[in-house]
XYZ file of C-alpha atoms in Angstrom:
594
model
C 26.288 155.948 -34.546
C 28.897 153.504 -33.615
C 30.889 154.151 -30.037
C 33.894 151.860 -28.337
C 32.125 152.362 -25.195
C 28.693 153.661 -24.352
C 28.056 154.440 -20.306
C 24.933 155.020 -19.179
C 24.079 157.477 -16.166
C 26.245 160.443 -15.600
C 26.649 160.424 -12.041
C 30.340 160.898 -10.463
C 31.500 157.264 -11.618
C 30.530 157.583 -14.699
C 32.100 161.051 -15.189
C 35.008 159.536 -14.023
C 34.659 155.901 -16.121
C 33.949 158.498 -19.101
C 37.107 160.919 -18.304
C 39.407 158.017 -18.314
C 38.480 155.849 -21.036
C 38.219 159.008 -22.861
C 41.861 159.786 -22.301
C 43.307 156.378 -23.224
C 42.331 157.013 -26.461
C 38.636 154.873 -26.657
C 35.382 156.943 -28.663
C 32.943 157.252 -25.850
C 29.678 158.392 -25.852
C 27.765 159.288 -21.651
C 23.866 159.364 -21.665
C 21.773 161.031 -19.228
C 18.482 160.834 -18.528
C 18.607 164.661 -16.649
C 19.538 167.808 -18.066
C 22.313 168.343 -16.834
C 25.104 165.946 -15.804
C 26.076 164.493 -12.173
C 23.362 162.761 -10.775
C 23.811 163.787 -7.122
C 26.934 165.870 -7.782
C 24.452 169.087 -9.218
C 23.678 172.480 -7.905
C 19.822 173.804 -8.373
C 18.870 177.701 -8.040
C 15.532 179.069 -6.289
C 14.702 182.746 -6.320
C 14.051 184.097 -2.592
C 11.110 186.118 -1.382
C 14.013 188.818 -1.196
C 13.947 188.825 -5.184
C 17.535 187.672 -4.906
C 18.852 183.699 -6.308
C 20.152 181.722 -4.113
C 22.516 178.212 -5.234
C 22.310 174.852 -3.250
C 24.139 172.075 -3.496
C 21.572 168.804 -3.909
C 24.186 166.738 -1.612
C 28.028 167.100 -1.047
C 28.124 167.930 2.654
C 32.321 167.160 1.934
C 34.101 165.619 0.279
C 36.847 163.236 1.847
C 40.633 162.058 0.883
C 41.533 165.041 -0.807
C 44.894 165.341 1.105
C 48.345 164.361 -0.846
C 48.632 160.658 -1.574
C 44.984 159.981 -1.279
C 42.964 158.089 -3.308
C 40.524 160.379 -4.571
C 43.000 163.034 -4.827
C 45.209 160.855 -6.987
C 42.764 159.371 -8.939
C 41.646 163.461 -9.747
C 45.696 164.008 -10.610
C 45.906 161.311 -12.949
C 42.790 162.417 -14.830
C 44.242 165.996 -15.267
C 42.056 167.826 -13.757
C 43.963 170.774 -12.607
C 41.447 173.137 -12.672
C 39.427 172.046 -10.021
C 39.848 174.492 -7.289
C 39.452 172.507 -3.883
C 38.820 174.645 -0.482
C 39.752 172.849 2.320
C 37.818 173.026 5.558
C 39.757 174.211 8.679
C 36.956 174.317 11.061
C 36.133 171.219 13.682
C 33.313 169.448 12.963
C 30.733 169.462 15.875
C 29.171 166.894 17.666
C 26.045 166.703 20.090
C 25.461 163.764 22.066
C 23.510 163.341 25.447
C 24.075 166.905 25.649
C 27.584 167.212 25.195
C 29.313 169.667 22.593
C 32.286 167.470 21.069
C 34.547 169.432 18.851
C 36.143 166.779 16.337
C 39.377 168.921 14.834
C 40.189 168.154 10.967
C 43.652 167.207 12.107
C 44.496 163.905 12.514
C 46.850 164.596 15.354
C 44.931 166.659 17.508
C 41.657 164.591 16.747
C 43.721 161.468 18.229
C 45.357 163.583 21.210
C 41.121 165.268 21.452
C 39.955 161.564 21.955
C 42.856 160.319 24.398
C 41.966 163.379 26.581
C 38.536 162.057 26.822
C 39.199 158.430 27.218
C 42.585 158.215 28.899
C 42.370 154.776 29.773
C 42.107 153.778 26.435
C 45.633 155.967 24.928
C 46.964 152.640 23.598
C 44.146 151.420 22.005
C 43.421 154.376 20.439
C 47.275 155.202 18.686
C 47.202 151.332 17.728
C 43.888 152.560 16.117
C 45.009 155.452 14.509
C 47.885 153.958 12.801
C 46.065 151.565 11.275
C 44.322 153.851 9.393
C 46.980 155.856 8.653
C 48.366 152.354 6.683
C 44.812 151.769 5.377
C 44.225 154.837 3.349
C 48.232 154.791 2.385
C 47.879 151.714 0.991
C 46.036 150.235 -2.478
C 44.682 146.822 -0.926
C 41.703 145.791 0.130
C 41.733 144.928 3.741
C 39.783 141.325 3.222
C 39.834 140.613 6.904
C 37.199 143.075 7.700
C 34.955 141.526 4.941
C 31.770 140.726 7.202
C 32.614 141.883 10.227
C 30.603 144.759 11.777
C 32.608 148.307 12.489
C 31.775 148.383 16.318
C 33.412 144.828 16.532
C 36.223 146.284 14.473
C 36.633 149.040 17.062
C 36.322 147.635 19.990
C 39.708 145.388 19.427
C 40.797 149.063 20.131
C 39.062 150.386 22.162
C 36.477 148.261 24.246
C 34.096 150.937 25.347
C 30.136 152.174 23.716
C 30.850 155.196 24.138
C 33.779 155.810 22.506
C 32.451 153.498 18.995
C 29.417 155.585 18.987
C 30.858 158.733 19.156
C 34.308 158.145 16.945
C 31.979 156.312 14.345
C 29.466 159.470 13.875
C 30.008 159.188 10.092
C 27.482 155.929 10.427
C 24.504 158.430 8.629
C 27.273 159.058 5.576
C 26.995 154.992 5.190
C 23.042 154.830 6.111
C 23.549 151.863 8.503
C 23.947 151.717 12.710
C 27.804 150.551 13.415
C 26.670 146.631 14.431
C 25.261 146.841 10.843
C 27.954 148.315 9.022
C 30.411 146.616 6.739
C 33.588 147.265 8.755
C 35.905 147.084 5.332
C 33.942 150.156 3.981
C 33.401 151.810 7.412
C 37.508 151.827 8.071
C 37.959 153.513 4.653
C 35.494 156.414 5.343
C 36.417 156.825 8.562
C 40.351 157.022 7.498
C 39.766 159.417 4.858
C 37.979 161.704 6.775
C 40.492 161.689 9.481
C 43.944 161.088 7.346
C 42.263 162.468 4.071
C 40.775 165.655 5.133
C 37.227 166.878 4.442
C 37.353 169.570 1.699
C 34.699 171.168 -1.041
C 34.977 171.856 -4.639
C 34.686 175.821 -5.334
C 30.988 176.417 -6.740
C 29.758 173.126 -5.330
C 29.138 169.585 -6.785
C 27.799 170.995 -9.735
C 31.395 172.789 -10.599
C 32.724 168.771 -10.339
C 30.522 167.166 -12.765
C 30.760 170.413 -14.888
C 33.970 169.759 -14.874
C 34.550 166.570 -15.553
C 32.022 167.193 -18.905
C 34.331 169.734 -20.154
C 37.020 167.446 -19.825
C 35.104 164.288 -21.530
C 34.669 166.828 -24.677
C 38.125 167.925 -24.659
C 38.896 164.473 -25.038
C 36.795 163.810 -27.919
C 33.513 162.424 -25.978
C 30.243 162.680 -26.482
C 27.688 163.432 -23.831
C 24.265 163.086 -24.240
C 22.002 164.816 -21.761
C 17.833 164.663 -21.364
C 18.321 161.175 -23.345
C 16.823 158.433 -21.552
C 17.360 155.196 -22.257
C 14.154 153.233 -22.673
C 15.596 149.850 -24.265
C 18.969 148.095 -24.421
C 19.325 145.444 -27.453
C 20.978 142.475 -26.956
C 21.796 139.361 -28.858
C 22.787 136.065 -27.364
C 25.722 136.957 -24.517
C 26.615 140.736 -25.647
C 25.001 143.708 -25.726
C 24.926 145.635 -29.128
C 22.993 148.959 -29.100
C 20.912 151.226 -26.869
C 17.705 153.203 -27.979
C 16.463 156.797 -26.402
C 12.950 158.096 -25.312
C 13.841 160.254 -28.888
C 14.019 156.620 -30.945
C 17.559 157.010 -31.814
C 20.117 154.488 -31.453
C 23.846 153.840 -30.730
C 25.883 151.061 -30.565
C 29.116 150.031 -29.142
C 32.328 148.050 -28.514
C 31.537 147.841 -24.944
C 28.734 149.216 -22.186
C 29.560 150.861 -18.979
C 26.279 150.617 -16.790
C 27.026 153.411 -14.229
C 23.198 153.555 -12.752
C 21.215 151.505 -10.815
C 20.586 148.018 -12.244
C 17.650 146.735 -11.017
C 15.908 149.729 -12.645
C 18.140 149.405 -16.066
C 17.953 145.648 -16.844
C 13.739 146.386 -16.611
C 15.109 147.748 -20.624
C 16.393 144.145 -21.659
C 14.626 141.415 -22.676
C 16.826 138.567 -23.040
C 16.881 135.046 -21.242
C 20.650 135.289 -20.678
C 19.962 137.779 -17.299
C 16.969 136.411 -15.413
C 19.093 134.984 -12.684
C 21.145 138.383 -12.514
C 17.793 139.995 -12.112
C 16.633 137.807 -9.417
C 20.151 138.082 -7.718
C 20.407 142.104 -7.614
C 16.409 142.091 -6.926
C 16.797 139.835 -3.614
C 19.796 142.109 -2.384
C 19.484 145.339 0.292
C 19.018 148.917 -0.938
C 20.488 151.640 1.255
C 18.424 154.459 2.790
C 17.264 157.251 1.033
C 17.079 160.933 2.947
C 15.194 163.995 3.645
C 16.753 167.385 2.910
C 15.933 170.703 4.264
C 17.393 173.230 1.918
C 17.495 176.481 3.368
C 18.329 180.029 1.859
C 18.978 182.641 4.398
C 19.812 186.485 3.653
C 23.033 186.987 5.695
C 25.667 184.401 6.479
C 25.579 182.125 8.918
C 27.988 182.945 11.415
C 25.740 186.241 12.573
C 23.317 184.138 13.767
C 25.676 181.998 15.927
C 26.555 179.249 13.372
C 30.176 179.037 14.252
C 31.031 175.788 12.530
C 30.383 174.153 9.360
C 29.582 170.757 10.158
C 26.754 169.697 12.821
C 26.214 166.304 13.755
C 23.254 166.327 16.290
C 22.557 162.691 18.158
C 21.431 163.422 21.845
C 20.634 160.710 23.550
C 19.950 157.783 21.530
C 22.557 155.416 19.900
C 22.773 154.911 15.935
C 20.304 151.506 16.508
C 18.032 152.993 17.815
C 18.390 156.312 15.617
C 18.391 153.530 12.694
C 14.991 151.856 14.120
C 13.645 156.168 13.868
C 14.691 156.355 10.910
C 13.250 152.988 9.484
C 9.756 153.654 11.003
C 9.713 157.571 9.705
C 9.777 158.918 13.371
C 10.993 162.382 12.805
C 10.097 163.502 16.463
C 13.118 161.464 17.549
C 15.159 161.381 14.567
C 18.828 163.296 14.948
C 20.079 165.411 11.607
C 23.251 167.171 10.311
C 23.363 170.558 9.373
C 25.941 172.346 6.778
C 26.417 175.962 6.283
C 27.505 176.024 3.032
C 28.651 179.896 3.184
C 31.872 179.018 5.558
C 32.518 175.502 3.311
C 32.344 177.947 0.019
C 32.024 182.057 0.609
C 31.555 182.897 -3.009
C 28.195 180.521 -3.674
C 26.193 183.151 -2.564
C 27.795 185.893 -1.746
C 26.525 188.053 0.747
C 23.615 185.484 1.404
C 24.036 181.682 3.202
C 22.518 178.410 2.100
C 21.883 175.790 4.995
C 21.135 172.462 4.640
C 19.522 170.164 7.316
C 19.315 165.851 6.331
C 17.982 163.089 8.073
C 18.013 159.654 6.612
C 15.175 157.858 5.590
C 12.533 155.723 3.808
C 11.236 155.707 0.453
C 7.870 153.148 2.300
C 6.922 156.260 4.650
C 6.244 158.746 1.941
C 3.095 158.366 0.073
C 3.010 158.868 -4.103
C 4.599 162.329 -5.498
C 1.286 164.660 -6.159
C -1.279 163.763 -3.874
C -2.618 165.807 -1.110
C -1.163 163.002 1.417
C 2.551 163.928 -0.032
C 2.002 167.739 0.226
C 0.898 167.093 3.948
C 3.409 164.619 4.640
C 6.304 167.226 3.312
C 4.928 170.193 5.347
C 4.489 168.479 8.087
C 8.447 167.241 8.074
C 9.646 170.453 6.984
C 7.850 171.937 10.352
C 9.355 169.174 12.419
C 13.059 169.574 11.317
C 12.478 173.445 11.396
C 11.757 173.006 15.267
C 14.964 170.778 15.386
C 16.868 173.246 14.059
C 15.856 176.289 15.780
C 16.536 174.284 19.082
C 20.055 174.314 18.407
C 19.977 177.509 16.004
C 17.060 180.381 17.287
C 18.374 183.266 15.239
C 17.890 181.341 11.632
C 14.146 181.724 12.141
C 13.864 185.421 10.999
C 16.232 184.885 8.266
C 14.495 182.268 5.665
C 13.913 183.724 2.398
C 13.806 180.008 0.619
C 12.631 176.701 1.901
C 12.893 173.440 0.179
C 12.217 169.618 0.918
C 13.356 166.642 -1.097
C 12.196 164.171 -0.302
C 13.232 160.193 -1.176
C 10.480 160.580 -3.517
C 12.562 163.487 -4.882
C 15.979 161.582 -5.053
C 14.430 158.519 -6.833
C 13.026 161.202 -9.436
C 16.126 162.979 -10.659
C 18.697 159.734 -10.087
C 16.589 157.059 -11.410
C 17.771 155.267 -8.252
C 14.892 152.825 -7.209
C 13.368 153.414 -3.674
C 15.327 157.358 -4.009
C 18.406 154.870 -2.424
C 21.276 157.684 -1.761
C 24.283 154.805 -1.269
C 23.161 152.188 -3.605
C 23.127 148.244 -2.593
C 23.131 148.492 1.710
C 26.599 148.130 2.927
C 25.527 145.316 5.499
C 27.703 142.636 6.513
C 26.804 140.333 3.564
C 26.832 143.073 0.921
C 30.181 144.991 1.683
C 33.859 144.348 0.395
C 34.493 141.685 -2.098
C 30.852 140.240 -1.234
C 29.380 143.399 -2.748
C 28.198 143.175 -6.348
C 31.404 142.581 -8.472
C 31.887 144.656 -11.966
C 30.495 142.033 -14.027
C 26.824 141.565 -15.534
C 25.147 138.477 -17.736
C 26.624 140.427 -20.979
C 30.517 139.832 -21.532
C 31.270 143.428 -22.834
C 29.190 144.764 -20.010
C 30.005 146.076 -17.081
C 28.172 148.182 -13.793
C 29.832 150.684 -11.992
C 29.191 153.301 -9.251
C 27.172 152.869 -5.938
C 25.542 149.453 -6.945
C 28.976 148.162 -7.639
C 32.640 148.100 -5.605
C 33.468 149.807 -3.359
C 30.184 151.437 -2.594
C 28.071 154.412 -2.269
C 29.499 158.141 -1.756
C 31.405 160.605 -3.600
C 34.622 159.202 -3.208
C 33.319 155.504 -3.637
C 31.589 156.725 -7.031
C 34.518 158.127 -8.310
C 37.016 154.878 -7.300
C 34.251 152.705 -8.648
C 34.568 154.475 -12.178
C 38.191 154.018 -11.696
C 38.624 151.124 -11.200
C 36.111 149.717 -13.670
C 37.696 151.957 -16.614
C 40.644 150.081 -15.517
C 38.886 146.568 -15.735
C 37.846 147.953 -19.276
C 41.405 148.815 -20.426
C 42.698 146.154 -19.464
C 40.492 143.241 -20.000
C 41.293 139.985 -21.181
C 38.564 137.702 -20.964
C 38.390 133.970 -20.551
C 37.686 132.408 -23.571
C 36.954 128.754 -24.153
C 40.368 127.038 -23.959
C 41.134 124.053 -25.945
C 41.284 120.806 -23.937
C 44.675 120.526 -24.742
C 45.879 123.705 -22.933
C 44.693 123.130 -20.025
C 46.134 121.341 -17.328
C 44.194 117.709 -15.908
C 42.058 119.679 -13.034
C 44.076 117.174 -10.353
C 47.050 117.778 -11.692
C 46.760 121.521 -11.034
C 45.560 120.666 -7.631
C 48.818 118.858 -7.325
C 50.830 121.374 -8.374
C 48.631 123.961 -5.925
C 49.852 121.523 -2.652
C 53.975 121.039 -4.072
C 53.981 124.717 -3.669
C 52.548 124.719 0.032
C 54.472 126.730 2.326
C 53.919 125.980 5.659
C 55.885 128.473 7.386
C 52.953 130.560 6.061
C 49.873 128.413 7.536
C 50.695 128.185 11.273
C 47.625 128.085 13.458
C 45.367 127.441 10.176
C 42.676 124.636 9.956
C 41.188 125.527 6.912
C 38.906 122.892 4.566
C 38.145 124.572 1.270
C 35.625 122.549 -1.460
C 36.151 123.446 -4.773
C 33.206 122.946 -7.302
C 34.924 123.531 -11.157
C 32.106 123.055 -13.907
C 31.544 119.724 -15.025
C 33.463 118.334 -12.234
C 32.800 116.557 -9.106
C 33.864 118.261 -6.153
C 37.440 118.367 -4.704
C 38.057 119.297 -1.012
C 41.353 120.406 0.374
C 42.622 120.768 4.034
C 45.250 122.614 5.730
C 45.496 121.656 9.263
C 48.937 121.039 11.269
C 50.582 123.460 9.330
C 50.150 120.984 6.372
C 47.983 120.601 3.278
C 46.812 117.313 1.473
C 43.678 116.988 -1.435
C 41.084 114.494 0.147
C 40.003 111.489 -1.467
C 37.177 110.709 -2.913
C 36.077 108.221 -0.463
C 36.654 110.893 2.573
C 34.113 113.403 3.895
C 35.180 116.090 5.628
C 33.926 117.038 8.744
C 33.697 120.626 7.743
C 33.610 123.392 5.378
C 34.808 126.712 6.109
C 35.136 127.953 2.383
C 33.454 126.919 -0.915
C 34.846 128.457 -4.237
C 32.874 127.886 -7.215
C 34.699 129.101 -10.691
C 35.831 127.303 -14.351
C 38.706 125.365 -15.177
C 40.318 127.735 -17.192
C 39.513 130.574 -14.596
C 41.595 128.801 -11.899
C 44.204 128.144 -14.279
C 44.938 131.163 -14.888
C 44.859 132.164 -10.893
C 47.572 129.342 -9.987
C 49.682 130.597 -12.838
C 48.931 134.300 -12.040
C 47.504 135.096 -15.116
C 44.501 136.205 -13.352
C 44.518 137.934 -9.781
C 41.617 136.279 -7.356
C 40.587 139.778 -6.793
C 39.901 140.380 -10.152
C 38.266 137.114 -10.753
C 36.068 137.961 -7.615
C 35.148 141.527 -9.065
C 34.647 140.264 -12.388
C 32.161 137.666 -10.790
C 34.375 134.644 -12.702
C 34.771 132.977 -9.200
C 32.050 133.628 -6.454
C 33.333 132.387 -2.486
C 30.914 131.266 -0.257
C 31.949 131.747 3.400
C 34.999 133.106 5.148
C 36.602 135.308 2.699
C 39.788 135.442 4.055
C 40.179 131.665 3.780
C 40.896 132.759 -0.170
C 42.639 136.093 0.166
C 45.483 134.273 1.873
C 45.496 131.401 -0.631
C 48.325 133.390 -2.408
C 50.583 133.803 0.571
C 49.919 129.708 1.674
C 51.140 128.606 -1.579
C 54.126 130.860 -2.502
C 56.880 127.715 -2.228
C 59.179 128.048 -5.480
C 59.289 124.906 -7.118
């Protein structure tokens, strides 16, 4: 059967990918290797030694920037789906660390005038800090200058104090990296749409989401495909044409939406045209993966003493060190983070609670699914982060009727997602931002999408991923071979680039970019003294501080704004090697009308 576009993996960005391609009119067709659709947006049921079933959730803890004027919530409103019923949490989220209780309010106002209580000293810092992300999540740009620089760093230009970054960046587990590691263009957006955005749940849990997107793919005229794995995808020369099933049926397509992990998927292609890919997405960082204690109990949880939602329990230790605990499977010393999912959603279970407890951690300290060594391993966790939780929580202990573990064993079985990674590609300093993997793959009509892709991991970064590459889809115009005669002399375009300096715009700058076109030798340029000049050939420069490497008819189409830089970057047709913000500001240093 023929499709316009064919996405593989039907996790939250490619529900999304599906819902709007779907709705601008294209013939789509979702595969899935599971049963049922959502990847880690499902519920699962387990009958209780009471006789009664009891409904978990296999991950949402909450789900962020669901306020008016937020991303996800927009992106939800322009896909229609209205009947989505969204409960917002009132309760503060609490926090435990070196033995204080920290109430964090889900009000932006009284969470900044909570924190300027506790560190007085630090009330400018911390308003300048709050209105910035106020503008961050009200605004649709990438903040570039953040690209590669850690979120403490990023903090402390606020507020200069340990304490403080450690305790206002608690969200560090809902990334899987310790704040000196963290990305701090990704760590500003979570943190600003859980403060600005709101955390909130979808009535009947994740499972209600994905459900609900499916119902809307169908009412839209797609297809959906569930327990249909795809074992091979059939290429020829630079596109890809078809996919086959486990069943040995096959479908081809217009176009291929890749919204699953694809260091696992391109194992299906055999084709000369992606080894370097391969060996690119191979070499990069996974994120963690996570244990998850999933707890039925037979009354809810505020009778025994449960008075908030949200737990967040770090003691003594900071996130490196919790990070090094975590790495080396150390689940004596490890923190976790509870959710009682009866005061997030009353009506899951009635009368009865679910709790969840989760740690982060390793797919290397679990041994293989079905030996004795893994049913030892899981017992003994489940034991540990039982005596965690009864610590904090005495009462749950006569009130278990279920008890479940999954493991990253677990996650890598019902995602597909190599080494049971929970966020994708790591969102370290090299691998977050416009340095994470772009959009594009080997294949032309080919794209990936979701957690391996931008922005990142997480329910909301899913669902802008899908966005965003839908968008990509709709609107792409690729770059096509151009005829020698359309295309400008590659130093006369330079040229043109330096008549249009503006150096109003380039005060304090000392900038030396090299660009390296195909078949060209390289050109260097240098702004310095709040002017800009092309070097010649015979001149060295001193230094580099950025290399861009892209086609002649790709920068073309930048200088005459065919093309946006941040769309060439996603669609990997320019790559930039070093400071990142050297080429963001490219457009604002040569705005002079000519």
């Amino acid at each position: 059967m023929k499709y316009d576009v064919i996405v593989i993996g039907s996790g939250l960005s490619g529900l999304t990918a599906s819902l709007k391609l779907a709705k601008s009119g294209k013939k789509v067709a979702l595969f899935e290797k599971h049963s049922i659709p959502g990847g880690y947006a499902t519920n699962f049921v387990r009958k209780g030694k009471d006789g009664n079933l009891y409904t978990f959730d296999v991950s949402l803890h909450s789900l962020s920037g669901m306020n008016r004027g937020c991303p996800t919530r927009e992106i939800l409103e322009n896909l229609e789906i209205y009947d989505l019923d969204i409960i917002n949490t009132k309760d503060d989220i609490i926090l435990i660390r070196k033995g204080e209780r920290i109430h964090i309010p889900n009000d932006s106002t009284k969470y900044k005038e909570s924190l300027i209580e506790r560190y007085p000293k630090f009330k400018s810092g911390i308003e300048n800090l709050f209105i910035y992300l106020n503008n961050s999540i009200n605004s649709s740009s990438h903040d570039v200058s953040l690209d590669g620089v850690p979120l403490s760093e990023c903090i402390k230009k606020y507020v200069n104090d340990d304490n403080f970054v450690e305790e206002f960046c608690y969200l560090w587990v809902y990334i899987g990296l310790p704040n000196d590691k963290i990305d701090a263009s990704y760590g500003m957006e979570l943190i600003s749409r859980y403060i600005f955005g709101g955390h909130s749940y979808p009535r009947g849990g994740s499972g209600r989401l994905s459900k609900t997107f499916s119902n809307h793919i169908k009412n839209n005229g797609g297809d959906i495909f569930l327990s249909s794995e795809i074992v091979k995808i059939n290429t020829t020369e630079d596109k890809v044409i078809s996919v086959t099933t486990k069943k040995g049926d096959t479908f081809s397509a217009d176009e291929f939406v890749f919204a699953c992990d694809p260091t696992n998927l391109f194992k299906l292609i055999d084709s000369n045209i992606q080894h370097s890919y391969v060996e690119k997405i191979n070499a990069m960082e996974k994120s963690t993966s996570m244990v998850q204690l999933y707890l039925g109990l037979d009354c809810h949880t505020k009778n025994l003493g449960i008075e908030q939602s949200h737990l967040f329990y770090y003691d003594d230790m900071d996130s490196n060190e919790l990070y090094e605990c975590f790495k080396s499977g150390n689940i004596e010393k490890c923190n976790f983070v509870t959710v009682a999912y009866d005061q997030l959603d009353p009506d899951m279970n009635k009368e009865r609670s679910y709790l969840n407890v989760a740690i982060l951690d390793f797919d290397h300290n679990w041994p293989e699914r079905g030996t004795e060594e893994y049913k030892s391993k899981k017992e003994y966790v489940t034991n540990a982060l039982l005596e965690k939780l009864f610590k904090v929580y005495p009462k749950v202990k006569d009130h278990i009727q279920v008890i479940e573990l999954g493991t990253p064993k677990t996650m890598a079985r019902y995602t597909n997602n190599s080494t049971g990674s929970i966020y994708g590609f790591s969102q370290n300093l090299k691998q977050g931002g416009l340095n994470r993997s772009s959009f594009k793959t080997p294949f032309e009509n080919a794209i990936v999408v979701g957690a391996w892709s931008f922005p990142g991991g997480g329910f909301e970064g899913a669902i802008l991923s899908g966005s965003l590459g839908a968008d990509r889809l709709l609107r792409k115009s690729p770059i096509k071979e151009s005829n020698s005669s359309t295309l400008i002399p590659i130093k006369q375009l330079m040229e043109g680039l330096i008549r249009k300096f503006n150096p109003e715009n380039a005060d304090g700058l000392d900038i030396t970019y090299k660009f390296l076109f195909q078949g060209y030798d390289p050109i260097y340029l240098e702004i310095k003294n709040k002017t800009a000049r092309l070097l010649p050939d015979s001149e060295t420069p001193e230094k580099i501080d950025t290399t861009l490497t892209t086609t002649h008819e790709v920068w073309q189409k930048i200088c005459f704004k065919e093309l946006s830089g941040q769309d060439a970057l996603m669609d990997g047709l320019i790559t930039c090697e070093g400071n990142l913000k050297n080429f963001s500001c490219m457009p604002k240093i040569f705005d002079k009308q000519i």
